[in-house]
Amino acid sequence: MNPADRSVLVKSKSLVWILMAAAVIAAIVVVVIVRGNAPDTTAESATPAGTAETGQLVRENSRVLSQAPNEKAVLVEFLDFECEGCRAAYPLVEELRVEYADSVTFVHRYFPLPGHRNAMNAALAVEAAAQQGAYEPMYQQMFETQPEWGESADDKSAVFRSFAEDLGLDMEAYDAAVKDPATQDRVELDLADGIALNVSGTPTFFLDGQLLAPSSLDELRAALDAAVAE
């Protein structure tokens, strides 16, 4: 890579982290609303080390994005599919998944923010797809198309349904899952756990139970390196 290309790459990644930080700051305001309305969730008896007493970081039904065959660390991300910061982090997380495929397990938790009109709709759509084994392609479709539907005042459920059709899902089962109150309960459980764990915006990362606040991809990579080296 020549110096000019390297400079462009560095500037691009710096912009990504600036966008992520801005999204987190903006989300802090709306999370106050969530804290007042979220369901009360008490942790189960066996919570992972390093989590808050009233929240659980990973549950048996948590969506595992990728399971490391030789797991040495677990990276958990609380995310909102309408969050621009999460979309900015998306390609970086995908890059890390490739780099640490053998040693780091990546887990997602839903954290739809009330300031985003379609955040819950998107989470319900992804969870409905996940029930048919299509979590990964649906989550990727959400972030890759976010500029087309994000920040809209209109209900984009029909758009999300078209994603499910494109993936070849059983649409009768998909529609039933989206309408099932248990699906929203599943999403809201993640949201309540996040609030209990003091998540104040998205994306928020935990590595082996410890909250991370990386300011760059290199910092996040360094944290993963340290975790897998232990």
PDB file of C-alpha atoms in Angstrom, residues 44-213:
ATOM      1  CA  GLU A  44     -30.418 -15.591  36.862  1.00  0.00           C
ATOM      2  CA  SER A  45     -28.299 -17.247  39.495  1.00  0.00           C
ATOM      3  CA  ALA A  46     -25.344 -18.011  37.236  1.00  0.00           C
ATOM      4  CA  THR A  47     -24.353 -14.726  35.623  1.00  0.00           C
ATOM      5  CA  PRO A  48     -21.037 -14.419  33.759  1.00  0.00           C
ATOM      6  CA  ALA A  49     -18.126 -12.927  35.691  1.00  0.00           C
ATOM      7  CA  GLY A  50     -17.822  -9.170  35.475  1.00  0.00           C
ATOM      8  CA  THR A  51     -21.501  -8.415  34.810  1.00  0.00           C
ATOM      9  CA  ALA A  52     -23.677  -6.139  36.894  1.00  0.00           C
ATOM     10  CA  GLU A  53     -25.635  -7.782  39.682  1.00  0.00           C
ATOM     11  CA  THR A  54     -28.992  -7.024  38.061  1.00  0.00           C
ATOM     12  CA  GLY A  55     -28.226  -7.901  34.463  1.00  0.00           C
ATOM     13  CA  GLN A  56     -26.999 -10.847  32.456  1.00  0.00           C
ATOM     14  CA  LEU A  57     -24.504 -10.326  29.682  1.00  0.00           C
ATOM     15  CA  VAL A  58     -25.043 -13.571  27.762  1.00  0.00           C
ATOM     16  CA  ARG A  59     -28.089 -15.809  28.017  1.00  0.00           C
ATOM     17  CA  GLU A  60     -28.759 -19.254  26.578  1.00  0.00           C
ATOM     18  CA  ASN A  61     -30.935 -17.676  23.870  1.00  0.00           C
ATOM     19  CA  SER A  62     -28.503 -14.859  22.993  1.00  0.00           C
ATOM     20  CA  ARG A  63     -27.728 -14.610  19.293  1.00  0.00           C
ATOM     21  CA  VAL A  64     -24.232 -15.948  18.659  1.00  0.00           C
ATOM     22  CA  LEU A  65     -22.922 -14.319  15.501  1.00  0.00           C
ATOM     23  CA  SER A  66     -19.980 -16.714  15.307  1.00  0.00           C
ATOM     24  CA  GLN A  67     -18.738 -19.406  17.669  1.00  0.00           C
ATOM     25  CA  ALA A  68     -14.963 -19.799  17.951  1.00  0.00           C
ATOM     26  CA  PRO A  69     -13.901 -23.476  17.825  1.00  0.00           C
ATOM     27  CA  ASN A  70     -11.035 -22.728  20.222  1.00  0.00           C
ATOM     28  CA  GLU A  71     -12.754 -20.026  22.238  1.00  0.00           C
ATOM     29  CA  LYS A  72     -10.487 -17.923  24.421  1.00  0.00           C
ATOM     30  CA  ALA A  73     -12.622 -14.781  24.651  1.00  0.00           C
ATOM     31  CA  VAL A  74     -16.204 -13.584  24.111  1.00  0.00           C
ATOM     32  CA  LEU A  75     -17.035 -10.192  22.589  1.00  0.00           C
ATOM     33  CA  VAL A  76     -20.618  -9.036  23.181  1.00  0.00           C
ATOM     34  CA  GLU A  77     -22.100  -6.122  21.252  1.00  0.00           C
ATOM     35  CA  PHE A  78     -25.343  -4.340  22.152  1.00  0.00           C
ATOM     36  CA  LEU A  79     -26.638  -2.891  18.895  1.00  0.00           C
ATOM     37  CA  ASP A  80     -29.481  -1.000  17.229  1.00  0.00           C
ATOM     38  CA  PHE A  81     -30.012  -1.702  13.529  1.00  0.00           C
ATOM     39  CA  GLU A  82     -31.048   1.917  12.876  1.00  0.00           C
ATOM     40  CA  CYS A  83     -28.009   3.334  14.671  1.00  0.00           C
ATOM     41  CA  GLU A  84     -25.492   5.010  12.341  1.00  0.00           C
ATOM     42  CA  GLY A  85     -22.672   4.253  14.779  1.00  0.00           C
ATOM     43  CA  CYS A  86     -23.554   0.553  14.681  1.00  0.00           C
ATOM     44  CA  ARG A  87     -23.534   0.636  10.900  1.00  0.00           C
ATOM     45  CA  ALA A  88     -20.129   2.317  11.004  1.00  0.00           C
ATOM     46  CA  ALA A  89     -18.865  -0.417  13.342  1.00  0.00           C
ATOM     47  CA  TYR A  90     -20.365  -3.208  11.209  1.00  0.00           C
ATOM     48  CA  PRO A  91     -17.506  -3.611   8.682  1.00  0.00           C
ATOM     49  CA  LEU A  92     -14.946  -3.354  11.477  1.00  0.00           C
ATOM     50  CA  VAL A  93     -16.644  -6.116  13.459  1.00  0.00           C
ATOM     51  CA  GLU A  94     -16.802  -8.245  10.322  1.00  0.00           C
ATOM     52  CA  GLU A  95     -13.068  -7.678   9.852  1.00  0.00           C
ATOM     53  CA  LEU A  96     -12.362  -8.787  13.412  1.00  0.00           C
ATOM     54  CA  ARG A  97     -14.570 -11.853  13.005  1.00  0.00           C
ATOM     55  CA  VAL A  98     -12.286 -13.025  10.223  1.00  0.00           C
ATOM     56  CA  GLU A  99      -9.098 -12.231  12.142  1.00  0.00           C
ATOM     57  CA  TYR A 100     -10.218 -13.930  15.357  1.00  0.00           C
ATOM     58  CA  ALA A 101     -12.511 -16.622  13.956  1.00  0.00           C
ATOM     59  CA  ASP A 102     -10.645 -19.377  15.772  1.00  0.00           C
ATOM     60  CA  SER A 103     -10.363 -17.782  19.210  1.00  0.00           C
ATOM     61  CA  VAL A 104     -13.104 -15.167  19.796  1.00  0.00           C
ATOM     62  CA  THR A 105     -16.839 -15.815  19.967  1.00  0.00           C
ATOM     63  CA  PHE A 106     -18.968 -12.855  18.829  1.00  0.00           C
ATOM     64  CA  VAL A 107     -22.392 -12.359  20.438  1.00  0.00           C
ATOM     65  CA  HIS A 108     -25.106  -9.818  19.613  1.00  0.00           C
ATOM     66  CA  ARG A 109     -27.719  -8.375  21.960  1.00  0.00           C
ATOM     67  CA  TYR A 110     -30.633  -6.255  20.735  1.00  0.00           C
ATOM     68  CA  PHE A 111     -30.772  -2.686  22.054  1.00  0.00           C
ATOM     69  CA  PRO A 112     -33.360  -0.743  19.969  1.00  0.00           C
ATOM     70  CA  LEU A 113     -33.468   2.903  21.025  1.00  0.00           C
ATOM     71  CA  PRO A 114     -36.827   4.721  21.302  1.00  0.00           C
ATOM     72  CA  GLY A 115     -35.542   7.651  19.265  1.00  0.00           C
ATOM     73  CA  HIS A 116     -35.375   5.409  16.199  1.00  0.00           C
ATOM     74  CA  ARG A 117     -38.783   4.831  14.613  1.00  0.00           C
ATOM     75  CA  ASN A 118     -37.890   1.474  13.071  1.00  0.00           C
ATOM     76  CA  ALA A 119     -35.337   0.128  15.529  1.00  0.00           C
ATOM     77  CA  MET A 120     -37.808  -2.230  17.213  1.00  0.00           C
ATOM     78  CA  ASN A 121     -39.357  -3.226  13.870  1.00  0.00           C
ATOM     79  CA  ALA A 122     -35.895  -4.087  12.565  1.00  0.00           C
ATOM     80  CA  ALA A 123     -35.051  -6.086  15.686  1.00  0.00           C
ATOM     81  CA  LEU A 124     -38.306  -8.044  15.405  1.00  0.00           C
ATOM     82  CA  ALA A 125     -37.569  -8.777  11.743  1.00  0.00           C
ATOM     83  CA  VAL A 126     -34.042  -9.978  12.510  1.00  0.00           C
ATOM     84  CA  GLU A 127     -35.236 -12.109  15.416  1.00  0.00           C
ATOM     85  CA  ALA A 128     -37.982 -13.622  13.233  1.00  0.00           C
ATOM     86  CA  ALA A 129     -35.341 -14.479  10.628  1.00  0.00           C
ATOM     87  CA  ALA A 130     -33.071 -15.872  13.350  1.00  0.00           C
ATOM     88  CA  GLN A 131     -35.808 -18.306  14.322  1.00  0.00           C
ATOM     89  CA  GLN A 132     -35.333 -19.797  10.849  1.00  0.00           C
ATOM     90  CA  GLY A 133     -31.547 -19.888  11.161  1.00  0.00           C
ATOM     91  CA  ALA A 134     -31.018 -16.716   9.156  1.00  0.00           C
ATOM     92  CA  TYR A 135     -29.753 -14.284  11.790  1.00  0.00           C
ATOM     93  CA  GLU A 136     -26.464 -13.463  10.062  1.00  0.00           C
ATOM     94  CA  PRO A 137     -27.765 -12.687   6.548  1.00  0.00           C
ATOM     95  CA  MET A 138     -30.662 -10.659   7.937  1.00  0.00           C
ATOM     96  CA  TYR A 139     -28.464  -8.597  10.254  1.00  0.00           C
ATOM     97  CA  GLN A 140     -26.064  -7.953   7.376  1.00  0.00           C
ATOM     98  CA  GLN A 141     -28.933  -6.885   5.122  1.00  0.00           C
ATOM     99  CA  MET A 142     -30.128  -4.414   7.752  1.00  0.00           C
ATOM    100  CA  PHE A 143     -26.810  -2.608   7.971  1.00  0.00           C
ATOM    101  CA  GLU A 144     -26.053  -2.742   4.249  1.00  0.00           C
ATOM    102  CA  THR A 145     -29.396  -1.098   3.430  1.00  0.00           C
ATOM    103  CA  GLN A 146     -29.717   1.198   6.451  1.00  0.00           C
ATOM    104  CA  PRO A 147     -29.242   4.440   4.414  1.00  0.00           C
ATOM    105  CA  GLU A 148     -32.349   3.479   2.424  1.00  0.00           C
ATOM    106  CA  TRP A 149     -34.727   3.126   5.396  1.00  0.00           C
ATOM    107  CA  GLY A 150     -33.038   4.583   8.483  1.00  0.00           C
ATOM    108  CA  GLU A 151     -34.221   7.796  10.127  1.00  0.00           C
ATOM    109  CA  SER A 152     -37.601   7.485   8.422  1.00  0.00           C
ATOM    110  CA  ALA A 153     -40.824   8.512  10.159  1.00  0.00           C
ATOM    111  CA  ASP A 154     -42.670   5.775   8.243  1.00  0.00           C
ATOM    112  CA  ASP A 155     -43.099   2.179   9.336  1.00  0.00           C
ATOM    113  CA  LYS A 156     -40.608   0.124   7.300  1.00  0.00           C
ATOM    114  CA  SER A 157     -41.898  -3.313   8.322  1.00  0.00           C
ATOM    115  CA  ALA A 158     -42.848  -4.067   4.709  1.00  0.00           C
ATOM    116  CA  VAL A 159     -39.264  -3.326   3.627  1.00  0.00           C
ATOM    117  CA  PHE A 160     -37.940  -5.713   6.254  1.00  0.00           C
ATOM    118  CA  ARG A 161     -40.439  -8.351   5.132  1.00  0.00           C
ATOM    119  CA  SER A 162     -39.067  -8.040   1.594  1.00  0.00           C
ATOM    120  CA  PHE A 163     -35.607  -8.822   2.988  1.00  0.00           C
ATOM    121  CA  ALA A 164     -37.002 -12.046   4.454  1.00  0.00           C
ATOM    122  CA  GLU A 165     -38.552 -12.925   1.095  1.00  0.00           C
ATOM    123  CA  ASP A 166     -35.232 -12.295  -0.662  1.00  0.00           C
ATOM    124  CA  LEU A 167     -33.582 -14.714   1.794  1.00  0.00           C
ATOM    125  CA  GLY A 168     -36.101 -17.382   0.857  1.00  0.00           C
ATOM    126  CA  LEU A 169     -37.607 -17.672   4.332  1.00  0.00           C
ATOM    127  CA  ASP A 170     -40.905 -19.357   5.136  1.00  0.00           C
ATOM    128  CA  MET A 171     -43.027 -16.211   5.049  1.00  0.00           C
ATOM    129  CA  GLU A 172     -45.958 -17.678   6.952  1.00  0.00           C
ATOM    130  CA  ALA A 173     -43.606 -18.552   9.821  1.00  0.00           C
ATOM    131  CA  TYR A 174     -41.862 -15.182   9.526  1.00  0.00           C
ATOM    132  CA  ASP A 175     -45.121 -13.222   9.738  1.00  0.00           C
ATOM    133  CA  ALA A 176     -46.255 -15.278  12.703  1.00  0.00           C
ATOM    134  CA  ALA A 177     -42.965 -14.682  14.511  1.00  0.00           C
ATOM    135  CA  VAL A 178     -43.062 -10.915  13.931  1.00  0.00           C
ATOM    136  CA  LYS A 179     -46.603 -10.747  15.349  1.00  0.00           C
ATOM    137  CA  ASP A 180     -45.922 -13.107  18.252  1.00  0.00           C
ATOM    138  CA  PRO A 181     -45.626 -11.140  21.549  1.00  0.00           C
ATOM    139  CA  ALA A 182     -42.931 -13.623  22.587  1.00  0.00           C
ATOM    140  CA  THR A 183     -40.653 -12.245  19.861  1.00  0.00           C
ATOM    141  CA  GLN A 184     -40.903  -8.714  21.221  1.00  0.00           C
ATOM    142  CA  ASP A 185     -40.439 -10.085  24.740  1.00  0.00           C
ATOM    143  CA  ARG A 186     -37.219 -11.704  23.509  1.00  0.00           C
ATOM    144  CA  VAL A 187     -35.944  -8.361  22.170  1.00  0.00           C
ATOM    145  CA  GLU A 188     -37.003  -6.477  25.286  1.00  0.00           C
ATOM    146  CA  LEU A 189     -35.163  -8.968  27.496  1.00  0.00           C
ATOM    147  CA  ASP A 190     -31.935  -7.986  25.737  1.00  0.00           C
ATOM    148  CA  LEU A 191     -32.847  -4.334  26.164  1.00  0.00           C
ATOM    149  CA  ALA A 192     -33.526  -4.769  29.880  1.00  0.00           C
ATOM    150  CA  ASP A 193     -30.265  -6.638  30.389  1.00  0.00           C
ATOM    151  CA  GLY A 194     -28.403  -3.846  28.626  1.00  0.00           C
ATOM    152  CA  ILE A 195     -29.988  -1.187  30.798  1.00  0.00           C
ATOM    153  CA  ALA A 196     -29.156  -3.186  33.933  1.00  0.00           C
ATOM    154  CA  LEU A 197     -25.565  -3.437  32.696  1.00  0.00           C
ATOM    155  CA  ASN A 198     -25.431   0.361  32.312  1.00  0.00           C
ATOM    156  CA  VAL A 199     -25.421   0.328  28.529  1.00  0.00           C
ATOM    157  CA  SER A 200     -26.130   3.943  27.567  1.00  0.00           C
ATOM    158  CA  GLY A 201     -25.947   3.830  23.792  1.00  0.00           C
ATOM    159  CA  THR A 202     -25.006   1.751  20.804  1.00  0.00           C
ATOM    160  CA  PRO A 203     -22.758   0.144  19.839  1.00  0.00           C
ATOM    161  CA  THR A 204     -21.552  -0.959  23.286  1.00  0.00           C
ATOM    162  CA  PHE A 205     -18.979  -3.732  23.597  1.00  0.00           C
ATOM    163  CA  PHE A 206     -18.127  -6.077  26.459  1.00  0.00           C
ATOM    164  CA  LEU A 207     -15.075  -8.326  26.302  1.00  0.00           C
ATOM    165  CA  ASP A 208     -15.158 -11.263  28.716  1.00  0.00           C
ATOM    166  CA  GLY A 209     -17.634  -9.385  30.871  1.00  0.00           C
ATOM    167  CA  GLN A 210     -15.746  -6.098  30.959  1.00  0.00           C
ATOM    168  CA  LEU A 211     -17.063  -2.927  29.333  1.00  0.00           C
ATOM    169  CA  LEU A 212     -14.841  -1.659  26.518  1.00  0.00           C
ATOM    170  CA  ALA A 213     -14.518   1.938  25.328  1.00  0.00           C
TER     171      ALA A 213
END
